[in-house]
Coordinates of C-alpha atoms in Angstrom, one line a residue:
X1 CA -10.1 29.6 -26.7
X2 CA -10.5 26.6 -24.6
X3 CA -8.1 24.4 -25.2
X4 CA -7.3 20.7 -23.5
X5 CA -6.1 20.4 -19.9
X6 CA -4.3 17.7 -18.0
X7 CA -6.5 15.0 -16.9
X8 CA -6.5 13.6 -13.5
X9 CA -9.3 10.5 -11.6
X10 CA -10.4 11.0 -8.8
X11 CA -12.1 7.6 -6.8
X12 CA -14.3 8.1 -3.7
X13 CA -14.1 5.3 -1.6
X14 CA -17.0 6.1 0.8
X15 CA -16.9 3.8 4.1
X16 CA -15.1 4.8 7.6
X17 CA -15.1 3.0 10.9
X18 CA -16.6 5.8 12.4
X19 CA -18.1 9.4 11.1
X20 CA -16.3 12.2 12.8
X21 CA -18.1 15.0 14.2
X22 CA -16.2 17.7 12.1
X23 CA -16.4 15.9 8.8
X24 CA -18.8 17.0 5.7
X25 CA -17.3 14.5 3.6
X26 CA -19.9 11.3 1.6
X27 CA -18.4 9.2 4.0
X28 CA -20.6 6.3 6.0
X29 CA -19.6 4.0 9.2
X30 CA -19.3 0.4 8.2
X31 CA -22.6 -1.9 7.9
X32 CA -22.7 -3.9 11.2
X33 CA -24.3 -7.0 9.0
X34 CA -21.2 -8.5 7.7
X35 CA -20.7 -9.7 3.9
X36 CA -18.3 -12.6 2.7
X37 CA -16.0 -9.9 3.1
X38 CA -13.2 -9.9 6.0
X39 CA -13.7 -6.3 6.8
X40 CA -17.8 -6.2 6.0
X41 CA -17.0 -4.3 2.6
X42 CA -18.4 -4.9 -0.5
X43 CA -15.1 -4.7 -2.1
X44 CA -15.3 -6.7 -5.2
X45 CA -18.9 -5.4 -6.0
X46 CA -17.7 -1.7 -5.8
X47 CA -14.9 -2.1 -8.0
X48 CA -16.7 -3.6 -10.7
X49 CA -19.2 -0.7 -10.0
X50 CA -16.2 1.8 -10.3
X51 CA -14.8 0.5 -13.2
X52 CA -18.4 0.7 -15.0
X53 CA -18.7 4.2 -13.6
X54 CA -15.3 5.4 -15.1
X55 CA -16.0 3.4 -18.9
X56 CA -19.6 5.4 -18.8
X57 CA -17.5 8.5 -18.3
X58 CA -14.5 7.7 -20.7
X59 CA -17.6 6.8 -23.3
X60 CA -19.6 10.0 -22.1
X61 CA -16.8 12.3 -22.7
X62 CA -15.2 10.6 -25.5
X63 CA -12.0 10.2 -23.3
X64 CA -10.1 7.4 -24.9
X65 CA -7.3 9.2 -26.7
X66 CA -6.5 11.1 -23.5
X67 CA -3.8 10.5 -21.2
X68 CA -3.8 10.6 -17.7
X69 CA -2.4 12.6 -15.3
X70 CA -2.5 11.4 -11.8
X71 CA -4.9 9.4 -9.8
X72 CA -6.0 10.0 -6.4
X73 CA -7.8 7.5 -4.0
X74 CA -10.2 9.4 -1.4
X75 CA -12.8 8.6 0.9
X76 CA -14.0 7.7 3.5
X77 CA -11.4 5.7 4.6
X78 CA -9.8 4.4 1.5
X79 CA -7.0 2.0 3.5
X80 CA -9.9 0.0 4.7
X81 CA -10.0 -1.6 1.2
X82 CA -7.9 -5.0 1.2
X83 CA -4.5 -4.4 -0.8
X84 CA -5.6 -7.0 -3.1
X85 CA -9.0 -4.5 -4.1
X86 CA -6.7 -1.1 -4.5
X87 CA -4.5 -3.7 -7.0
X88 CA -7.6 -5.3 -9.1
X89 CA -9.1 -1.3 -9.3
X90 CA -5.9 0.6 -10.3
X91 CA -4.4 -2.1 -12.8
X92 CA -8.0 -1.8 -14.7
X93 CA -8.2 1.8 -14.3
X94 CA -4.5 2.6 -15.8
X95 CA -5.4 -0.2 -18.6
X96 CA -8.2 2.2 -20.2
X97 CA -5.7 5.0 -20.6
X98 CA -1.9 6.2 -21.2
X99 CA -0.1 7.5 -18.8
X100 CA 3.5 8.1 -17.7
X101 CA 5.0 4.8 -15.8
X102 CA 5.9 7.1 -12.3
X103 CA 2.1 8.0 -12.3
X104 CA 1.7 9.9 -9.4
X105 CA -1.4 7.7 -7.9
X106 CA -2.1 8.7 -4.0
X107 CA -4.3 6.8 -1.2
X108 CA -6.1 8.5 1.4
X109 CA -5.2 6.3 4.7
X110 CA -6.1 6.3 8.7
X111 CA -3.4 5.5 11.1
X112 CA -5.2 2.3 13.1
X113 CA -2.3 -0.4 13.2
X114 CA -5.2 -2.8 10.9
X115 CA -4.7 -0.1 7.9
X116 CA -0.9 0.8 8.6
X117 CA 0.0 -3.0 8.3
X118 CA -1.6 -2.3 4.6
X119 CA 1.3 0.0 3.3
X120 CA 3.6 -2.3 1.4
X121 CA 0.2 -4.6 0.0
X122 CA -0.6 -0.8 -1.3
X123 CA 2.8 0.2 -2.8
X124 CA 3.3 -3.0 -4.7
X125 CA -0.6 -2.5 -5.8
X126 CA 0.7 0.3 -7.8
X127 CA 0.0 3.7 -4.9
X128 CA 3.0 5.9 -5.0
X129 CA 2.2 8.2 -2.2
X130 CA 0.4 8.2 0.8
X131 CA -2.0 10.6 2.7
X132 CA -2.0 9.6 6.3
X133 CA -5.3 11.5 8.4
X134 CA -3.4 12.3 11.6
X135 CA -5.2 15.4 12.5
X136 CA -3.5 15.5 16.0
X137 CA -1.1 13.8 18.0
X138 CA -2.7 14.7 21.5
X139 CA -4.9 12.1 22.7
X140 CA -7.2 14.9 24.1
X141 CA -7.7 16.1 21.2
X142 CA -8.0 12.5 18.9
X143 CA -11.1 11.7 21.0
X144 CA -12.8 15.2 20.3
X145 CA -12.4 14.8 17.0
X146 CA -14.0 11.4 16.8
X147 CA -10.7 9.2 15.9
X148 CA -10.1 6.3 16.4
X149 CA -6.5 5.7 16.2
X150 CA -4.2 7.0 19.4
X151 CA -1.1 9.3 19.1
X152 CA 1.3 6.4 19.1
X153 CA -0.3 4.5 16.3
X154 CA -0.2 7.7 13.9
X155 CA 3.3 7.5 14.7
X156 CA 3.6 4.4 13.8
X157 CA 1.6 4.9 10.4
X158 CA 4.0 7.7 9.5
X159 CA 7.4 5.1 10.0
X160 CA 5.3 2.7 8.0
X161 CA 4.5 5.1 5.3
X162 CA 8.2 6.3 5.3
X163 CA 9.7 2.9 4.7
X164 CA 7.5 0.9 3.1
X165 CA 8.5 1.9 -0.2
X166 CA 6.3 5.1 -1.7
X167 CA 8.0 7.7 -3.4
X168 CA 5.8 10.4 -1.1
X169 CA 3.9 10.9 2.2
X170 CA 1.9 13.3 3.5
X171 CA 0.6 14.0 7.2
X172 CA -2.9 15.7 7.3
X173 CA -2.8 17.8 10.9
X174 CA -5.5 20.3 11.8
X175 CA -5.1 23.7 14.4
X176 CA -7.4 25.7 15.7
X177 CA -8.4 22.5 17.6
X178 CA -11.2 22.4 20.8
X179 CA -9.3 24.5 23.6
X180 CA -6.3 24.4 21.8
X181 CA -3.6 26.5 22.8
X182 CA -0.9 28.5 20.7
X183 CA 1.3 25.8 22.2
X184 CA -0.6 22.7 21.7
X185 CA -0.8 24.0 18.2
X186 CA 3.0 24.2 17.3
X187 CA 3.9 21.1 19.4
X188 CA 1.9 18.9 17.4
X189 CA 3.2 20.9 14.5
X190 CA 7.0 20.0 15.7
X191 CA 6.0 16.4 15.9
X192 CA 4.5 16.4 12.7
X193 CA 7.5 17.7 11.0
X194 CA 9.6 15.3 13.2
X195 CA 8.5 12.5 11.5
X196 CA 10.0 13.7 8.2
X197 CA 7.1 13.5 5.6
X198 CA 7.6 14.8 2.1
X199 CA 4.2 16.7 2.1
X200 CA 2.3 18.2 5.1
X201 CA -1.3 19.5 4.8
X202 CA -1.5 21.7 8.2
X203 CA -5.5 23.2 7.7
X204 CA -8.0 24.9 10.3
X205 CA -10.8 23.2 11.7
X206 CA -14.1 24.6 10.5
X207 CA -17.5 23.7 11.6
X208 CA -19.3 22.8 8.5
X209 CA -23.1 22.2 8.1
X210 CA -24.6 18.9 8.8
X211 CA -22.2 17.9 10.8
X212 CA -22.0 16.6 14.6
X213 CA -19.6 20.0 15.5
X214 CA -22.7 22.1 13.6
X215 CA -25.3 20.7 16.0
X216 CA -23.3 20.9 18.9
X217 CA -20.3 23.3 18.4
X218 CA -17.0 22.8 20.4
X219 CA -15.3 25.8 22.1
X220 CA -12.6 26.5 19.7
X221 CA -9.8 29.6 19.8
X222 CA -10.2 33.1 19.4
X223 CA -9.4 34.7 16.4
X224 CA -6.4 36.8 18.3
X225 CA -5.3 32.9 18.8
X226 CA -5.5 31.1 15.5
X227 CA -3.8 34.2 14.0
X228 CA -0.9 33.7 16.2
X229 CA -0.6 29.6 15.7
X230 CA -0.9 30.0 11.8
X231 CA 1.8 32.8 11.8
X232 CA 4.3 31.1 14.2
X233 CA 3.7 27.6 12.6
X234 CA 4.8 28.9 8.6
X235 CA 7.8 30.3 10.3
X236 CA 8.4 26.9 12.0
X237 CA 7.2 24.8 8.6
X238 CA 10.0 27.5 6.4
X239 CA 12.5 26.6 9.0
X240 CA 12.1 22.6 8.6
X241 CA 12.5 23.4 4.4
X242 CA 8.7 23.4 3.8
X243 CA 7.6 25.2 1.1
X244 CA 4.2 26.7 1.2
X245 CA 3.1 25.8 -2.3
X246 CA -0.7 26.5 -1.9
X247 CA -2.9 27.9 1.5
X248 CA -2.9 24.5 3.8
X249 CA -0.5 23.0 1.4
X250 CA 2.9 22.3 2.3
X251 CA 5.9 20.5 0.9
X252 CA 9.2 20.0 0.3
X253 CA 10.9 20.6 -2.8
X254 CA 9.4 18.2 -5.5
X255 CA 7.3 16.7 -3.6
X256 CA 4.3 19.0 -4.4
X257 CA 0.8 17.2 -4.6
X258 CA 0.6 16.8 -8.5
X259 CA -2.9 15.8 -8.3
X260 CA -4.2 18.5 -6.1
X261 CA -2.2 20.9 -8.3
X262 CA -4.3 19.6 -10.9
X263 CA -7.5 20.7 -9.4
X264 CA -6.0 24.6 -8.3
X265 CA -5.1 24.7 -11.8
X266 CA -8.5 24.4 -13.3
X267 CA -7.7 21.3 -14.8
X268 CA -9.4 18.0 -15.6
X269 CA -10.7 15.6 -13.9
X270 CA -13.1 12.1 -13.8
X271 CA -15.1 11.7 -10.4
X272 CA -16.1 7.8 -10.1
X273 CA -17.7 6.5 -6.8
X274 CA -20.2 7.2 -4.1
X275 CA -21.2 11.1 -4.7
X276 CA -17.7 12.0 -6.7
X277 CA -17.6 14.9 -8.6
X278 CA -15.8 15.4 -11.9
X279 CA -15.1 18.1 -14.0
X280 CA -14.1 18.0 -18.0
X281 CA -13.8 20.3 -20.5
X282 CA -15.0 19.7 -24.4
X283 CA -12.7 21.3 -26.3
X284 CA -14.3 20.2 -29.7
X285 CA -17.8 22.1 -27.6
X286 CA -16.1 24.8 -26.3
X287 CA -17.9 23.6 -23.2
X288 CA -17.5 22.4 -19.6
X289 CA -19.0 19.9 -18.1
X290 CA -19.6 19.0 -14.4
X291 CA -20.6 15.9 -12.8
X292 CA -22.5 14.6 -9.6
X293 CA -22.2 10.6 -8.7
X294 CA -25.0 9.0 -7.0
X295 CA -24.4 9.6 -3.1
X296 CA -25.5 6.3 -1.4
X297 CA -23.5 3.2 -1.5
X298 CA -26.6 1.0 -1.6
X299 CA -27.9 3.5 -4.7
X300 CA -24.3 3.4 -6.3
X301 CA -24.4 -0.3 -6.1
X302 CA -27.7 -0.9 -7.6
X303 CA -26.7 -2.3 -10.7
X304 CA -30.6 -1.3 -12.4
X305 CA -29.7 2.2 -12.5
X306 CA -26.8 4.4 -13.3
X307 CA -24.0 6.0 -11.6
X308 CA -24.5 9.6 -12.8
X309 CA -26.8 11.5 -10.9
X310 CA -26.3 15.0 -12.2
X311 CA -24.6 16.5 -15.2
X312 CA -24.9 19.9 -15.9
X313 CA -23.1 22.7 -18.1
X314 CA -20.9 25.4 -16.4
X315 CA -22.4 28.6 -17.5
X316 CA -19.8 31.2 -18.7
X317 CA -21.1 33.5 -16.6
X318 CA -19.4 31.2 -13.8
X319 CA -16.3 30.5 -15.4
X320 CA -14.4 33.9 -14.0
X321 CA -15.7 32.5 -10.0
X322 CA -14.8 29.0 -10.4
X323 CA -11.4 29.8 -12.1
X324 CA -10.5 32.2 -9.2
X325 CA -11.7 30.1 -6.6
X326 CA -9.3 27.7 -7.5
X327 CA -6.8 29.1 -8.6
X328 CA -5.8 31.8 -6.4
X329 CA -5.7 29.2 -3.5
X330 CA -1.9 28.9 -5.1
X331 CA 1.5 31.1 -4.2
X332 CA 2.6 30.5 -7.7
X333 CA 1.6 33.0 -10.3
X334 CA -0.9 32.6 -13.4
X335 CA -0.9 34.1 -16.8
X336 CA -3.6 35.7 -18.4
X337 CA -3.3 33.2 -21.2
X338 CA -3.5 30.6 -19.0
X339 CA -6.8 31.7 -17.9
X340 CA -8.1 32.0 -21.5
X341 CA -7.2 28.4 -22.3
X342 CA -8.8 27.0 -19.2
X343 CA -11.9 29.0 -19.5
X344 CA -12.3 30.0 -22.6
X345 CA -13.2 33.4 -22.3
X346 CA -11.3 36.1 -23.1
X347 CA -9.5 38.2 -20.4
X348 CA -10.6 41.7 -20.6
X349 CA -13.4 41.4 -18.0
X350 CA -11.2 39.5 -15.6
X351 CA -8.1 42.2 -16.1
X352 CA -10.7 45.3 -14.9
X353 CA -11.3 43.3 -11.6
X354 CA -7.5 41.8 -11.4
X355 CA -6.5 45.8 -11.3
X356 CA -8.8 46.3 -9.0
X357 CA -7.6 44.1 -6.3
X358 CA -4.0 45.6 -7.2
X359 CA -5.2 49.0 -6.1
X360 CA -6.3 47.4 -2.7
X361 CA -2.7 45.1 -2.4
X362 CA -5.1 42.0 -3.3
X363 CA -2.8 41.2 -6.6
X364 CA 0.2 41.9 -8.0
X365 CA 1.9 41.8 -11.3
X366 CA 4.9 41.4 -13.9
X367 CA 3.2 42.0 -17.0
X368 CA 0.6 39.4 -18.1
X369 CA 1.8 37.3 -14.9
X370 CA -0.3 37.4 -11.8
X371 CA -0.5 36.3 -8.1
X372 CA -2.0 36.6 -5.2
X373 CA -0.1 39.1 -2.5
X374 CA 0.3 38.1 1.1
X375 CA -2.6 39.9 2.0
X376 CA -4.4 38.4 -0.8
X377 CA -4.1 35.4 0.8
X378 CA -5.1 37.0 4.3
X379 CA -8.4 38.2 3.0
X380 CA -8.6 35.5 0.2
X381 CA -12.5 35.7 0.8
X382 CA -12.9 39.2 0.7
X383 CA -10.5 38.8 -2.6
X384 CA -12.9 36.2 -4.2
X385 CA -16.4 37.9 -3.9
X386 CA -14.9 40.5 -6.5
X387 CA -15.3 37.9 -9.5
X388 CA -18.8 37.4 -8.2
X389 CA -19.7 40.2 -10.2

């Protein structure tokens, strides 16, 4: 039986200073024509906008008795926002609901000095932890990728971010970078670490559709290569006291992304803003929802239509995929219970195919408790088209 699941909020933020070439993200460069705005933003228009977005939803979902779980602040380029806006939207947002008072509520933030100089205005604005897009600390490599900020300045943003009063940090750094080298890829990796953030999200560059990279790909490592930088740089993160809590995830210990956690675990969550996506589950129904946000700021801020572009039911049929595809990202085991009361299916067609990928050293177990092995995670696709079926 389906039964309730910890609810998280999720707010896309959609504007950048520039649109990388690598990123698939709703994210658009800021409008030359400038508003009464400092920055150009129409900051105080799209947070009343959010704030309608997420009552439509609590109302929608009949939400009001539930209490949230963590909050998470995405983009785009969420740091662009004035201090004063992240306040005004999070002290609304956490009046419509209860929630613990160490909240776990995260904002997504680029290392230019302009945004860095932000950090305290955001921590006494309610954030609690940080997520600082550094990508790379070789300036080489920071103008392939379309940044705009220098190796110094992410740095900088990492000091910042360690002292200016958040209980967390994290330090997003690519690999498998444009001509990168097995050595370019573990020094940035060393200098990363160096800086001391709680939470490091160390990922693969992938070249994505409709995006500058898919038009005109880079040269990017060989396989033999990026086998060899991923292997040598877990040993390196295990050495510095990182744990690897979930396949690009990376922390140390209790400081694991609660929020993200949220979303490998199948759990709940509200998707307000530009193009967001949100997921709830009805338990009175037996039903799960998913939701689509209108995908243009200029459509999302039209105030004669509404914010919900799509809705649609999940099919049971897709249950066993979507469960997998999130959950087996984690190192941490699940129990078959666990996947009845997410899901609400019963487990006996999802234990044929789990001993299935036990017979090829996909899965292991200890009784009703499962997880992926290491090859598992190796071959993760390979593991994943099994609950196609």
């Amino acid at each position: 039986m389906l039964i309730e699941q910890p609810l998280s909020l999720y707010i896309h933020i959609p504007w950048c200073v520039e649109k990388c070439p690598y990123c698939d993200f709703n994210s658009h460069a800021l409008p030359h024509k400038k508003s009464n705005q400092e920055n150009g933003l129409p900051e105080q228009a799209y947070v009343t906008e959010l704030i309608k977005d997420l009552d439509s939803d609590i109302k929608r979902f009949s939400l009001e008795q539930r209490k949230l779980h963590t909050i998470f602040i995405g983009g785009g380029t969420p740091s662009l926002f004035s201090a004063q806006a992240i306040e005004s939207l999070l002290s609304q947002v956490l009046k419509r609901f209860d929630h613990d008072e160490n909240i776990e509520i995260t904002l997504e933030a680029n290392p230019g000095t302009v945004e860095a100089e932000k950090f305290i205005g955001f921590f006494k604005g309610g954030v609690s932890r940080l997520s600082v897009g550094v990508q790379s600390f070789e300036s080489d490599k920071l103008i392939k990728l379309g940044r705009i900020h220098d190796s110094q300045q992410a740095k900088n943003a990492a000091t910042l971010a360690d002292s200016c009063g958040v209980k967390s940090f994290n330090l997003d750094l690519m690999h498998g970078l444009p001509n990168q080298t097995i050595a370019n890829a573990l020094d940035d990796l060393k200098t990363a670490i160096s800086l001391n953030p709680r939470h490091l999200s160390w990922y693969q560059l992938t070249i994505e559709p409709n995006t500058a990279f898919h038009s005109k790909p880079p040269k990017l490592p060989m396989d033999e290569t990026l086998w060899n930088i991923q292997d040598q740089g877990f040993e390196l993160l295990a050495q510095a006291g990182y744990q690897q809590y979930e396949i690009s995830a990376f922390s140390k210990q209790g400081y694991q992304c609660q929020h993200n956690l949220n979303y490998w675990k199948f759990g709940d969550y509200i998707g307000i803003g530009c193009g967001a996506h949100g997921k709830i589950s009805d338990v009175k129904q037996q039903t799960i929802y998913r939701t689509v946000k209108v995908k243009h700021p200029k459509g999302y801020l039209d105030q004669s239509r509404e914010h919900l572009d799509h809705l649609h039911t999940v099919d049971k049929s897709e249950l066993p995929f979507e469960y997998m595809m999130n959950r087996l990202r984690l190192f941490s085991s699940f129990t078959l219970n666990e996947y009845q009361e997410a899901t609400g299916l019963s487990a006996d067609k999802i234990l044929v195919i789990l001993n299935q990928a036990k017979s090829k050293n996909l899965m292991e177990n200890h009784g009703n408790s499962w997880r992926v092995t290491q090859q598992g995670h190796r071959y993760l696709n390979d593991l994943l088209e099994m609950f196609l079926s």
